[in-house]
Short mmCIF file of C-alpha atoms and ligand atoms in Angstrom, two decimals:
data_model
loop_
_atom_site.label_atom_id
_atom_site.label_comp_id
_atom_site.label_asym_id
_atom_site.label_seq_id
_atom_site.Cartn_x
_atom_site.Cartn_y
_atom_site.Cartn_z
CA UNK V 219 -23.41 -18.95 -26.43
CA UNK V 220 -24.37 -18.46 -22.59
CA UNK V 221 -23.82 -15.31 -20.61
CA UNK V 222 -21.29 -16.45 -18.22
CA UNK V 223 -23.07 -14.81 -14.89
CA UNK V 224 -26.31 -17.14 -16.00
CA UNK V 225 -27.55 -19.42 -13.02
CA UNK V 226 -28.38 -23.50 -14.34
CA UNK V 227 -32.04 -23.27 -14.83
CA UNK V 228 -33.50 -26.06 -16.77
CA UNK V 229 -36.46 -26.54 -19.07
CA UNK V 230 -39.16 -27.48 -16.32
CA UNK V 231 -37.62 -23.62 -14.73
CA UNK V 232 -35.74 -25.78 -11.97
CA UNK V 233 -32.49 -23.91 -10.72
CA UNK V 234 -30.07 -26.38 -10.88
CA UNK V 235 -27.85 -25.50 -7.34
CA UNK V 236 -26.94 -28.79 -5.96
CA UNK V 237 -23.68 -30.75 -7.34
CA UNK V 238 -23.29 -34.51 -6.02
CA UNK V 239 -19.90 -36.08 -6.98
CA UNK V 240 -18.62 -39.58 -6.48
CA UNK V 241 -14.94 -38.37 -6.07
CA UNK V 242 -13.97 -42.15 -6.74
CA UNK V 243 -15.77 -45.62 -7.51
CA UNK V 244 -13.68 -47.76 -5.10
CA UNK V 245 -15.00 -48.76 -1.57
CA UNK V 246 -13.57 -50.65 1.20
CA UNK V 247 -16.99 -52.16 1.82
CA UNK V 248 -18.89 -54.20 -0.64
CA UNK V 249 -22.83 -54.02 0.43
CA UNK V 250 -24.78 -56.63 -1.55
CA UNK V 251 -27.54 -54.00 -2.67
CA UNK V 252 -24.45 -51.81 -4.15
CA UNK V 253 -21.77 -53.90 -5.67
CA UNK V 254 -20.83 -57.74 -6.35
CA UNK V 255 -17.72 -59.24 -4.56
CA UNK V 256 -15.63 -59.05 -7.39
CA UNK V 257 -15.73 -55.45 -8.39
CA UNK V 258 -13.93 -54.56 -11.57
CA UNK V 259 -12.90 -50.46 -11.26
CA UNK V 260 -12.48 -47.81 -13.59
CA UNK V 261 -8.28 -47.46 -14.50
CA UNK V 262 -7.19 -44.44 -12.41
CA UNK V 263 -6.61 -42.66 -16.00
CA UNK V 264 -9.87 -42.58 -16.69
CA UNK V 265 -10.48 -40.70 -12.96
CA UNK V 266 -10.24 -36.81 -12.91
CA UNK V 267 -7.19 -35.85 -10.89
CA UNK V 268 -8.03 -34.24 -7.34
CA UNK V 269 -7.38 -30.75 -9.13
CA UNK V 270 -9.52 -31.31 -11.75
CA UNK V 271 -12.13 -32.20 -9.46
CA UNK V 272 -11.65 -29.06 -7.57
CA UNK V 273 -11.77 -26.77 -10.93
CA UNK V 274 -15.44 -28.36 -12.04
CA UNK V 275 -16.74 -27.60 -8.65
CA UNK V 276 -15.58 -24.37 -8.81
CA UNK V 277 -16.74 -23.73 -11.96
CA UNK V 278 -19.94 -25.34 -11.02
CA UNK V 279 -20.17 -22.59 -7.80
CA UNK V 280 -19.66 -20.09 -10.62
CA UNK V 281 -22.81 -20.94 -12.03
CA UNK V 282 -24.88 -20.78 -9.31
CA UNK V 283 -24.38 -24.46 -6.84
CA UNK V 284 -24.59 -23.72 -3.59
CA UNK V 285 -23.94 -27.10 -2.00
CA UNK V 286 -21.79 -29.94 -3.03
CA UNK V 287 -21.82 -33.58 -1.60
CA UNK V 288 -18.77 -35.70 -2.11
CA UNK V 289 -19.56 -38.95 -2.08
CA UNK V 290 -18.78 -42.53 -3.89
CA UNK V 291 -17.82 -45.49 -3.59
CA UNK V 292 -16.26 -44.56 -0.58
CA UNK V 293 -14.81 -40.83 -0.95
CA UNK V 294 -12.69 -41.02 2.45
CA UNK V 295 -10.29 -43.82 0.82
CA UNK V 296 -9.68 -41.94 -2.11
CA UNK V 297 -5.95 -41.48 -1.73
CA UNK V 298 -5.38 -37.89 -0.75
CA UNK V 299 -8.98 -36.66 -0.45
CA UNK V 300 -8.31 -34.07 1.92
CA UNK V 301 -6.78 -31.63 -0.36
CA UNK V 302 -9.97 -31.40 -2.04
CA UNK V 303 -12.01 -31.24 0.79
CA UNK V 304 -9.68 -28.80 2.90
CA UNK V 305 -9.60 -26.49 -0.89
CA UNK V 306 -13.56 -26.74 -1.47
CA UNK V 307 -13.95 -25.99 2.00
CA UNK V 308 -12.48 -23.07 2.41
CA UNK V 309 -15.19 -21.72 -0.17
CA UNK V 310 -17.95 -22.40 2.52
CA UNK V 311 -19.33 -19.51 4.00
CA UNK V 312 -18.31 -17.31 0.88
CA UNK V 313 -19.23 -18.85 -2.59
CA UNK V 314 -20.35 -22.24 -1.05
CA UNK V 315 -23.26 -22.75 1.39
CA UNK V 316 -22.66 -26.51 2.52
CA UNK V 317 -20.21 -29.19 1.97
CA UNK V 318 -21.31 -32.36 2.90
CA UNK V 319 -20.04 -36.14 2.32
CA UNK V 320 -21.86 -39.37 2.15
CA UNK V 321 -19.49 -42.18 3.97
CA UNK V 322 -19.74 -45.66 5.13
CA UNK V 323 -18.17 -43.98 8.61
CA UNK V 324 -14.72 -46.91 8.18
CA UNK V 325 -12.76 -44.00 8.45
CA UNK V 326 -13.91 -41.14 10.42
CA UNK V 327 -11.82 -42.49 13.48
CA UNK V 328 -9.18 -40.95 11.70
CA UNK V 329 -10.51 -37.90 9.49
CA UNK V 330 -13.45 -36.29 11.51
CA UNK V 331 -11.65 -34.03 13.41
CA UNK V 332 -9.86 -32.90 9.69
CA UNK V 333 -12.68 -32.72 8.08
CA UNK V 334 -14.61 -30.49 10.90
CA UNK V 335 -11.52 -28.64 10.33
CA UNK V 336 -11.85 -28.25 6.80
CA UNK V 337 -15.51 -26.87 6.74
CA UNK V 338 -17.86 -29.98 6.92
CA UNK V 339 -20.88 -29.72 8.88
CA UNK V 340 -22.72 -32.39 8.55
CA UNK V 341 -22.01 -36.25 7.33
CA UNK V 342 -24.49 -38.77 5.71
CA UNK V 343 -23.60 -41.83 7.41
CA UNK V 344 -24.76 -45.32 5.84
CA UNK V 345 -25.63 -47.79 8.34
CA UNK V 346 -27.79 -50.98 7.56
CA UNK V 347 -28.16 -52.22 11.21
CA UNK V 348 -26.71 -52.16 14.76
CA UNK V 349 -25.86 -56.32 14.61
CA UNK V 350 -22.05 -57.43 14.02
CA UNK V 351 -23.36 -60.05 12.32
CA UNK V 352 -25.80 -58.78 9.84
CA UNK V 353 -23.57 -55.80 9.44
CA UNK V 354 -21.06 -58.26 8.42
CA UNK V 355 -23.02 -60.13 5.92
CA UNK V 356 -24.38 -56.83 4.54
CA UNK V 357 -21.25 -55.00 3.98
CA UNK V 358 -19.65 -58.16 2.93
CA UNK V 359 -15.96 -56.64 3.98
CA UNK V 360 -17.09 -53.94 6.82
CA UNK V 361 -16.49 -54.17 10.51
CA UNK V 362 -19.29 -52.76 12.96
CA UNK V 363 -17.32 -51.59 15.86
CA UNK V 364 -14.62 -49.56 13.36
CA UNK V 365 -17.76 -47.53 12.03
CA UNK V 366 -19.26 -47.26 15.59
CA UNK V 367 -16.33 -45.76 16.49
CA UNK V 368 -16.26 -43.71 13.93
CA UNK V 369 -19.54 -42.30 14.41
CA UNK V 370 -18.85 -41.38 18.10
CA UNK V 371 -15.57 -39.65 16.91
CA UNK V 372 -17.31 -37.72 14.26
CA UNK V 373 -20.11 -36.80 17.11
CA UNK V 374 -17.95 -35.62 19.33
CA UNK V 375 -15.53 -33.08 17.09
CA UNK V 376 -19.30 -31.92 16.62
CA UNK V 377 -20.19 -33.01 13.09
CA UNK V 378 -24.13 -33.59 12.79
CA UNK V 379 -25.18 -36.75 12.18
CA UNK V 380 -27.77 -38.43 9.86
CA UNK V 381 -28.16 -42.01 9.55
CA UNK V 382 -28.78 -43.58 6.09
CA UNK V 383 -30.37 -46.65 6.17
CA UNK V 384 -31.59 -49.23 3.81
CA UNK V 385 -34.31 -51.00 4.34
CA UNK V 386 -33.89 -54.83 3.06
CA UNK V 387 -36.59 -57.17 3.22
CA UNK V 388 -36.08 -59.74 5.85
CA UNK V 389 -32.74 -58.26 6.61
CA UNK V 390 -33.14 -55.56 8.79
CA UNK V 391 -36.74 -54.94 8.27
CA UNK V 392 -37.42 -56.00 12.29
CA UNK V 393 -34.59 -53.31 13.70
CA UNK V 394 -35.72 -50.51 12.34
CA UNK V 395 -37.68 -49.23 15.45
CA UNK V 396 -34.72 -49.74 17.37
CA UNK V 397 -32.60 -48.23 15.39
CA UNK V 398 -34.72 -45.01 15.71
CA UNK V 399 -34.29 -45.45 19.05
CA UNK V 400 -30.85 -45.01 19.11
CA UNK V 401 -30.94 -43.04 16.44
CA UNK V 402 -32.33 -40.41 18.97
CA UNK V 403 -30.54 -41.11 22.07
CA UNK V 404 -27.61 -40.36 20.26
CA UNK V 405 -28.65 -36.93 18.65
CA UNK V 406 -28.58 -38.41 15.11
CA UNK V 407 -31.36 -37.75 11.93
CA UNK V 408 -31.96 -40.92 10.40
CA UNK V 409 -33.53 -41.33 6.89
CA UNK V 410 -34.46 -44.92 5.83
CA UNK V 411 -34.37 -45.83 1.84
CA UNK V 412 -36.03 -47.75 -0.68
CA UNK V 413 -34.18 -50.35 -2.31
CA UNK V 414 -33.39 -49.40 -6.01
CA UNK V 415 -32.90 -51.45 -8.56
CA UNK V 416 -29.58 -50.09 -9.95
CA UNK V 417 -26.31 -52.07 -11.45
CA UNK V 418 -25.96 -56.10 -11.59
CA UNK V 419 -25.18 -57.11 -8.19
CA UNK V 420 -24.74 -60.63 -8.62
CA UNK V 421 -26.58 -63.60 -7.32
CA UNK V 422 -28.83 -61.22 -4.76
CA UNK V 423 -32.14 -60.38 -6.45
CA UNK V 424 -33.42 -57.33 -6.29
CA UNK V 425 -37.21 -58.37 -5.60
CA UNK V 426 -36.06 -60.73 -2.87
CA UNK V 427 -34.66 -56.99 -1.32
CA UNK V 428 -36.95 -54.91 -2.04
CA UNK V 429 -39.53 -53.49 0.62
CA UNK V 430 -41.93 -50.79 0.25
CA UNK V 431 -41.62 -47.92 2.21
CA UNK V 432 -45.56 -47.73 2.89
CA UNK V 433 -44.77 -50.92 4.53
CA UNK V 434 -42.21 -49.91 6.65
CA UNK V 435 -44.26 -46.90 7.74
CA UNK V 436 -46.92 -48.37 8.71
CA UNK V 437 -45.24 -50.94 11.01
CA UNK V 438 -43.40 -48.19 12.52
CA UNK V 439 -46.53 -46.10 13.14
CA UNK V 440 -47.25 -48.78 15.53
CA UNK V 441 -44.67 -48.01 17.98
CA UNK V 442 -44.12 -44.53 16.89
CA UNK V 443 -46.09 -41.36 16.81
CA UNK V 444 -44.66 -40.15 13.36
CA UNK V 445 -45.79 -36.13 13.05
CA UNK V 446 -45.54 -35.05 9.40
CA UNK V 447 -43.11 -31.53 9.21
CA UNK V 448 -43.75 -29.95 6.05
CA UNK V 449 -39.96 -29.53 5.15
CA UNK V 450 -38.98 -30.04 1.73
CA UNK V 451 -35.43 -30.28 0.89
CA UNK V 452 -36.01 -30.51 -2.84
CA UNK V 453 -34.96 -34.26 -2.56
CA UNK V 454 -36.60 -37.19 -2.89
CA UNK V 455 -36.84 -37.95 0.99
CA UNK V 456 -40.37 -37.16 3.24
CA UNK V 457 -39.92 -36.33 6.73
CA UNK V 458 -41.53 -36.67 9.77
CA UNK V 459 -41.27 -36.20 13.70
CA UNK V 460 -40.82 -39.03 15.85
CA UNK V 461 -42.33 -37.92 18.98
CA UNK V 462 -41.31 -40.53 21.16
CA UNK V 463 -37.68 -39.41 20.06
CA UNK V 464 -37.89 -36.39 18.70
CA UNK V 465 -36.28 -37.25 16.59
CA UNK V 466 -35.87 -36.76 12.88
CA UNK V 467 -37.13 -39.26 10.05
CA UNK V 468 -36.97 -39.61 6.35
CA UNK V 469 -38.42 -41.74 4.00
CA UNK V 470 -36.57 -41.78 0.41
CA UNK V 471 -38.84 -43.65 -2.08
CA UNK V 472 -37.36 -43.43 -5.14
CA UNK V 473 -39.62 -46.35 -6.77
CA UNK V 474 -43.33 -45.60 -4.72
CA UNK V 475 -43.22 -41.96 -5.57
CA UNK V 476 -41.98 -39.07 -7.72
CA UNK V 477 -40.35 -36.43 -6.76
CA UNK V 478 -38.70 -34.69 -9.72
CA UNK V 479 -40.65 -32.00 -9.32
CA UNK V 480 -39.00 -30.18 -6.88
CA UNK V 481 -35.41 -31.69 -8.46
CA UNK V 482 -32.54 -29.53 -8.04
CA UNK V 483 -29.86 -31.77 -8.09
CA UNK V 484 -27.44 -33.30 -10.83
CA UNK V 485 -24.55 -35.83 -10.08
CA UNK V 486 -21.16 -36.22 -11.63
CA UNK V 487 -18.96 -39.35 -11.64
CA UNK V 488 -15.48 -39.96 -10.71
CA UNK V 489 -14.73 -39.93 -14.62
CA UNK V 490 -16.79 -36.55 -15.09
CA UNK V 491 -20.03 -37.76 -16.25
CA UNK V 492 -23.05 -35.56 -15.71
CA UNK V 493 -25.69 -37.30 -14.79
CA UNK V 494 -28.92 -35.05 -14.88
CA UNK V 495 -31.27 -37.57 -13.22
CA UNK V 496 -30.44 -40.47 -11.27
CA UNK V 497 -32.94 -42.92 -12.73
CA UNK V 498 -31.99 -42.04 -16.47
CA UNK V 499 -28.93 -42.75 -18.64
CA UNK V 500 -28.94 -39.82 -20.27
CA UNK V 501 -24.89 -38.30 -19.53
CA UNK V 502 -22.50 -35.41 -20.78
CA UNK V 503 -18.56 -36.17 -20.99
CA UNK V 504 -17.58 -33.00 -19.03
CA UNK V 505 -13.58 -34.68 -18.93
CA UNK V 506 -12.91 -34.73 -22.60
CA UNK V 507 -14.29 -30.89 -22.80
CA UNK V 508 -12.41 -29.96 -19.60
CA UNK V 509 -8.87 -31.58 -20.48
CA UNK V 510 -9.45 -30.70 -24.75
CA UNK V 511 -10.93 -27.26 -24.82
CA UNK V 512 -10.59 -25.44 -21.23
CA UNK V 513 -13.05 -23.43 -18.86
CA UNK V 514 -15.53 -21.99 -21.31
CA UNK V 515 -16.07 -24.63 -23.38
CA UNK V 516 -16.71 -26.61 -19.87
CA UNK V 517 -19.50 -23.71 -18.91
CA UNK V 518 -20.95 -24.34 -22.34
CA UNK V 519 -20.97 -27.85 -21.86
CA UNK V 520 -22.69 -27.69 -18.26
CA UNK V 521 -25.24 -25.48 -19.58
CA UNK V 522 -26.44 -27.53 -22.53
CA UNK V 523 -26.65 -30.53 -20.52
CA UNK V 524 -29.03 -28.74 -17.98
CA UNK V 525 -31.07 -28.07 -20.84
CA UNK V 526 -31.45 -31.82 -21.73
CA UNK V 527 -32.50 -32.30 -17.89
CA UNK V 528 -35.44 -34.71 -17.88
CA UNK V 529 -38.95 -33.82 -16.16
CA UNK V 530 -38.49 -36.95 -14.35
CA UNK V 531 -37.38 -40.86 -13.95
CA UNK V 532 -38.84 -43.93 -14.83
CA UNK V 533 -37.48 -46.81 -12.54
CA UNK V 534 -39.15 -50.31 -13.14
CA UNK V 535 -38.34 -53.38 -11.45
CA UNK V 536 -39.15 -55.93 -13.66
CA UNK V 537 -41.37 -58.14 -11.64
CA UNK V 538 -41.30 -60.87 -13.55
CA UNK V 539 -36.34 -61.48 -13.77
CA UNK V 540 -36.36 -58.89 -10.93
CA UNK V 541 -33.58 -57.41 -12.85
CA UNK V 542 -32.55 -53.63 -12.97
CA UNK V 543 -34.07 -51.04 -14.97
CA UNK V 544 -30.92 -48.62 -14.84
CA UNK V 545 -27.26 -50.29 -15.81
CA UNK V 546 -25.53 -48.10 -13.48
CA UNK V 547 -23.93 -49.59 -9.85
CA UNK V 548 -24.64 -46.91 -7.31
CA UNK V 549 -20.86 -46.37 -6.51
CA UNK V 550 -20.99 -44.34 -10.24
CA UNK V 551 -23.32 -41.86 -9.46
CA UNK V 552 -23.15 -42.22 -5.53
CA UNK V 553 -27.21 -42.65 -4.70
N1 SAM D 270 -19.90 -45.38 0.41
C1 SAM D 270 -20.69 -44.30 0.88
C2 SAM D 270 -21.83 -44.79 1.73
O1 SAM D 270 -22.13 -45.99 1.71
O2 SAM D 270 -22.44 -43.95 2.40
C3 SAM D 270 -21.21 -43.39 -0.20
C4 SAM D 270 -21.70 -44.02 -1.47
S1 SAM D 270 -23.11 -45.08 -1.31
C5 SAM D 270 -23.33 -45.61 -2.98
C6 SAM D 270 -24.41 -43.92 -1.05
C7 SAM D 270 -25.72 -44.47 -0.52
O3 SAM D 270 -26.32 -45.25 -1.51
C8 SAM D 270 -25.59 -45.33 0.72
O4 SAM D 270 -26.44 -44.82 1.74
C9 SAM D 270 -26.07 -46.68 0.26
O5 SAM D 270 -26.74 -47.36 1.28
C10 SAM D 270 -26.99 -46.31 -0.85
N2 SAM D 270 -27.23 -47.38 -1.83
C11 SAM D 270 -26.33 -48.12 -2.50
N3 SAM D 270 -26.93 -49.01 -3.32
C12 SAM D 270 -28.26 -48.80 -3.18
C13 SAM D 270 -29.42 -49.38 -3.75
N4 SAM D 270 -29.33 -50.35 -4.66
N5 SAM D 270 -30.63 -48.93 -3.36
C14 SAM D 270 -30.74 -47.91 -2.45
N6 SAM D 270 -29.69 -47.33 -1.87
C15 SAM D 270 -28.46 -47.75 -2.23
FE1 SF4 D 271 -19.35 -49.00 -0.58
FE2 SF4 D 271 -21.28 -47.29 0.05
FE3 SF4 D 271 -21.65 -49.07 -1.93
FE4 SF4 D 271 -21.54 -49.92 0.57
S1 SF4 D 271 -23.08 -48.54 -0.30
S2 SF4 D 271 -20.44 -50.81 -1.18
S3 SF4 D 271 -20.11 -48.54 1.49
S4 SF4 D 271 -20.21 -47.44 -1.92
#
């Protein structure tokens, strides 16, 4: 048995103090690099209530997690999100450093100004390209000018902004500069990221997606003056200075590079999965414990999946079927 007042360290020394959770695996949007147009989704038995997502947090924050990210599918449609976020954030600035979300921005319109409100800082918002069109055809179901809105809404109740992007080969690979542009006209972080090969996606192949960072970087460095800045943010993404902006840039290269390291991260799933590393299968049912045996035997549960927490991933796109390496869609384990 643990000491209840032990912090998550795992077996590489790695304090475990980040919690990501996809609070639900349904989206509004269906982006061809995340999902196929005919989704099927988890039965909402199978989903931890909104309390029982709240009581794993907190018993996370107990041992040691400092900042949670909520994210998906799409955590703002999950029907009455807010009571989660308004509860969890209420612990910031006391037990909790940082909530944050991940969204596709369809509804801040509506919920920035509540979820400013509630505690939230900062939003991670996921935006593929500035063209109605191509935003169309990416997001399959997603209108431009709804996020857009969005976005200025969320600006303006003072949330700061960063700007997730993917980069997709012969997609959007051309606006990238110019979406740095405006990136930093508006006051917003961007961080551009590697396509990875997760879930079956349908007819889109992966290879036919994929574009190496390097690639990117280099093209950029043509118009841009990109300044390394040593910060670290124990995740997977490199930053640099864009002087011509000065703005903010990140690189996440999940396939080119490893950083597991530095890993202080593990993820949970709508169902209460723990994930301990994004690229591996490896998973602890944290539901059954929580709804059979109670709080301790949760703790118990958390602590002997830290110990199996990998040194690092192994993501392979095979070159040959260009097929995925890890079975997963990204709306499980929310990227
Ligand atoms: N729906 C929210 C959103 O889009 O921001 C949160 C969940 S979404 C799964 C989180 C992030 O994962 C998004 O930035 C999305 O672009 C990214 N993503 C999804 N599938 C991906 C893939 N195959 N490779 C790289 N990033 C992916
Ligand atoms: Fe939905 Fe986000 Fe996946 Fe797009 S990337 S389908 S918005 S979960």
């Amino acid at each position: 048995m643990h000491n209840n007042t032990e912090k998550l360290i795992d077996p590489y020394g790695r304090a475990v103090t980040y919690l990501r959770i996809s609070v639900t695996d349904r989206c509004d949007f269906r982006c061809v690099y995340c999902m196929s147009e005919n989704m099927t989704f988890l039965p909402k038995k199978d989903l931890l209530t909104l309390e029982e997502l709240e009581f794993v947090c907190k018993t996370f924050i107990s041992m040691g997690v400092s900042k949670i990210r909520l994210t998906g599918g799409e955590p703002l449609v999950r029907k009455n999100i807010m009571q989660l976020i308004n509860n969890l954030g209420s612990e910031v600035g006391n037990s909790l450093e940082e909530l944050t979300i991940t969204t596709n921005g369809s509804q801040l319109s509506k919920m920035a100004a509540e979820l400013y409100n509630a505690g939230v800082r900062r939003l991670n918002i996921s935006l593929d390209t500035l063209n109605k069109e191509k935003f169309a055809a990416i997001t399959r179901w997603g209108k431009l000018d709804q996020v857009l809105s969005g976005l200025q809404e969320a600006k303006r109740v003072g949330l700061k902004i960063k700007i997730n992007a993917v980069a997709l080969k012969g997609v959007n690979d051309e606006e990238l500069a110019d979406m740095i542009t405006w990136c930093g006209q508006e006051g917003f972080d961007m961080t551009i990221i590697e396509v990875m090969p997760m879930g079956d996606i349908g007819s889109e192949r992966r290879l036919d997606q994929y574009l190496p960072l390097s690639l990117v970087r280099s093209n950029l460095s043509r118009k841009f003056n990109l300044i390394d800045i040593p910060e670290r943010t124990a995740g997977p993404a490199r930053y640099v200075k864009v002087q011509e902006t000065g703005g903010k840039l990140g690189f996440i290269t999940p396939l080119s590079h490893n950083f597991c390291e530095s890993c202080n991260r593990v993820r949970m799933t709508c169902t209460g999965e723990l994930f301990m590393c994004l690229g591996q299968d490896d998973n602890a049912d944290l539901r059954t414990v929580l709804r059979e045996k109670g709080e301790e035997a949760l703790k118990e549960a958390v602590y002997n999946a830290i110990n199996r927490k990998p040194k690092g991933h192994d993501f392979i796109i095979d070159r040959r079927s260009g097929t995925k390496s890890v079975a997963r869609h990204m709306n499980v384990t929310g990227g």
